[in-house]
Amino acid sequence: ITLDKGTVNAKKILVKGFPATDLIVNFTQPTSKILKINNFDFKIAEGQIKANGQYNFETNTIKADCIATSIDANQFSQIFLNLKNQI
């Protein structure tokens, strides 16, 4: 199965065990080696994260630009950096 483009929507998800809402992901796969994320957006830790980027299947690397707005810093550090109560 090959997917050239698609959209993923979810009202509620878990990110490392933490609740997140309103997930929207638009993606394309212009080549067999690259998956491009054209819009990645969800709410978590009392704020919102938006990102664009790409995943390279050949090198297993991710390049992404991410903007986090109104995020609770302590919750963010716990979810994404595994630093509980560090901020």
Short mmCIF file of C-alpha atoms in Angstrom, two decimals:
data_model
loop_
_atom_site.label_atom_id
_atom_site.label_comp_id
_atom_site.label_asym_id
_atom_site.label_seq_id
_atom_site.Cartn_x
_atom_site.Cartn_y
_atom_site.Cartn_z
CA ILE A 1 0.00 0.00 0.00
CA THR A 2 1.30 3.45 -0.93
CA LEU A 3 -0.19 6.66 0.43
CA ASP A 4 0.63 9.78 -1.58
CA LYS A 5 -1.19 12.17 0.74
CA GLY A 6 -3.59 12.15 3.63
CA THR A 7 -5.03 13.75 6.72
CA VAL A 8 -5.30 12.40 10.26
CA ASN A 9 -7.82 13.94 12.67
CA ALA A 10 -8.44 12.92 16.28
CA LYS A 11 -10.45 14.64 18.99
CA LYS A 12 -8.47 13.00 21.85
CA ILE A 13 -5.06 11.27 21.92
CA LEU A 14 -2.37 10.39 24.47
CA VAL A 15 1.19 11.68 24.08
CA LYS A 16 3.47 9.70 26.40
CA GLY A 17 0.45 9.14 28.63
CA PHE A 18 -0.62 12.80 28.69
CA PRO A 19 -3.94 13.89 27.17
CA ALA A 20 -3.90 15.95 23.99
CA THR A 21 -6.82 17.15 21.88
CA ASP A 22 -7.78 18.37 18.44
CA LEU A 23 -5.01 16.63 16.47
CA ILE A 24 -4.74 17.52 12.80
CA VAL A 25 -1.96 16.13 10.60
CA ASN A 26 -1.70 16.66 6.83
CA PHE A 27 0.98 14.69 5.06
CA THR A 28 2.34 13.88 1.62
CA GLN A 29 4.86 11.32 0.43
CA PRO A 30 6.55 12.82 -2.65
CA THR A 31 9.14 10.00 -2.84
CA SER A 32 9.50 6.55 -1.31
CA LYS A 33 12.19 7.95 1.01
CA ILE A 34 10.44 11.08 2.37
CA LEU A 35 7.25 11.68 4.36
CA LYS A 36 6.39 15.40 4.56
CA ILE A 37 4.24 16.73 7.37
CA ASN A 38 2.60 19.86 5.96
CA ASN A 39 0.57 20.69 9.06
CA PHE A 40 0.82 19.10 12.50
CA ASP A 41 -1.35 20.76 15.12
CA PHE A 42 -2.65 19.71 18.55
CA LYS A 43 -3.44 21.06 22.01
CA ILE A 44 -1.52 19.81 25.05
CA ALA A 45 -0.26 21.11 28.42
CA GLU A 46 -2.70 24.02 28.39
CA GLY A 47 -1.36 25.27 25.03
CA GLN A 48 -0.92 24.41 21.39
CA ILE A 49 1.84 22.90 19.26
CA LYS A 50 2.13 23.45 15.51
CA ALA A 51 4.80 21.91 13.32
CA ASN A 52 5.93 21.21 9.76
CA GLY A 53 8.68 18.85 8.76
CA GLN A 54 9.73 15.65 7.13
CA TYR A 55 10.82 12.13 7.98
CA ASN A 56 13.50 10.39 5.93
CA PHE A 57 12.91 6.62 5.82
CA GLU A 58 16.41 5.96 4.47
CA THR A 59 18.31 7.72 7.27
CA ASN A 60 15.61 7.51 10.01
CA THR A 61 15.93 11.24 10.64
CA ILE A 62 13.38 13.97 11.29
CA LYS A 63 13.69 17.64 10.34
CA ALA A 64 10.98 19.85 11.81
CA ASP A 65 10.03 23.40 12.65
CA CYS A 66 7.81 23.62 15.72
CA ILE A 67 5.98 26.45 17.46
CA ALA A 68 4.57 26.00 20.96
CA THR A 69 2.23 28.68 22.30
CA SER A 70 0.85 29.11 25.82
CA ILE A 71 2.35 25.77 26.90
CA ASP A 72 2.81 25.08 30.62
CA ALA A 73 6.62 24.79 30.84
CA ASN A 74 6.63 22.23 33.66
CA GLN A 75 4.16 19.97 31.86
CA PHE A 76 6.09 20.37 28.58
CA SER A 77 9.40 19.40 30.21
CA GLN A 78 7.77 16.35 31.79
CA ILE A 79 6.03 15.19 28.58
CA PHE A 80 8.78 15.78 26.04
CA LEU A 81 12.01 15.79 28.07
CA ASN A 82 11.15 13.37 30.90
CA LEU A 83 12.04 16.04 33.48
CA LYS A 84 9.41 15.85 36.20
CA ASN A 85 8.95 19.04 38.25
CA GLN A 86 12.17 20.60 36.97
CA ILE A 87 10.73 23.98 36.01
#
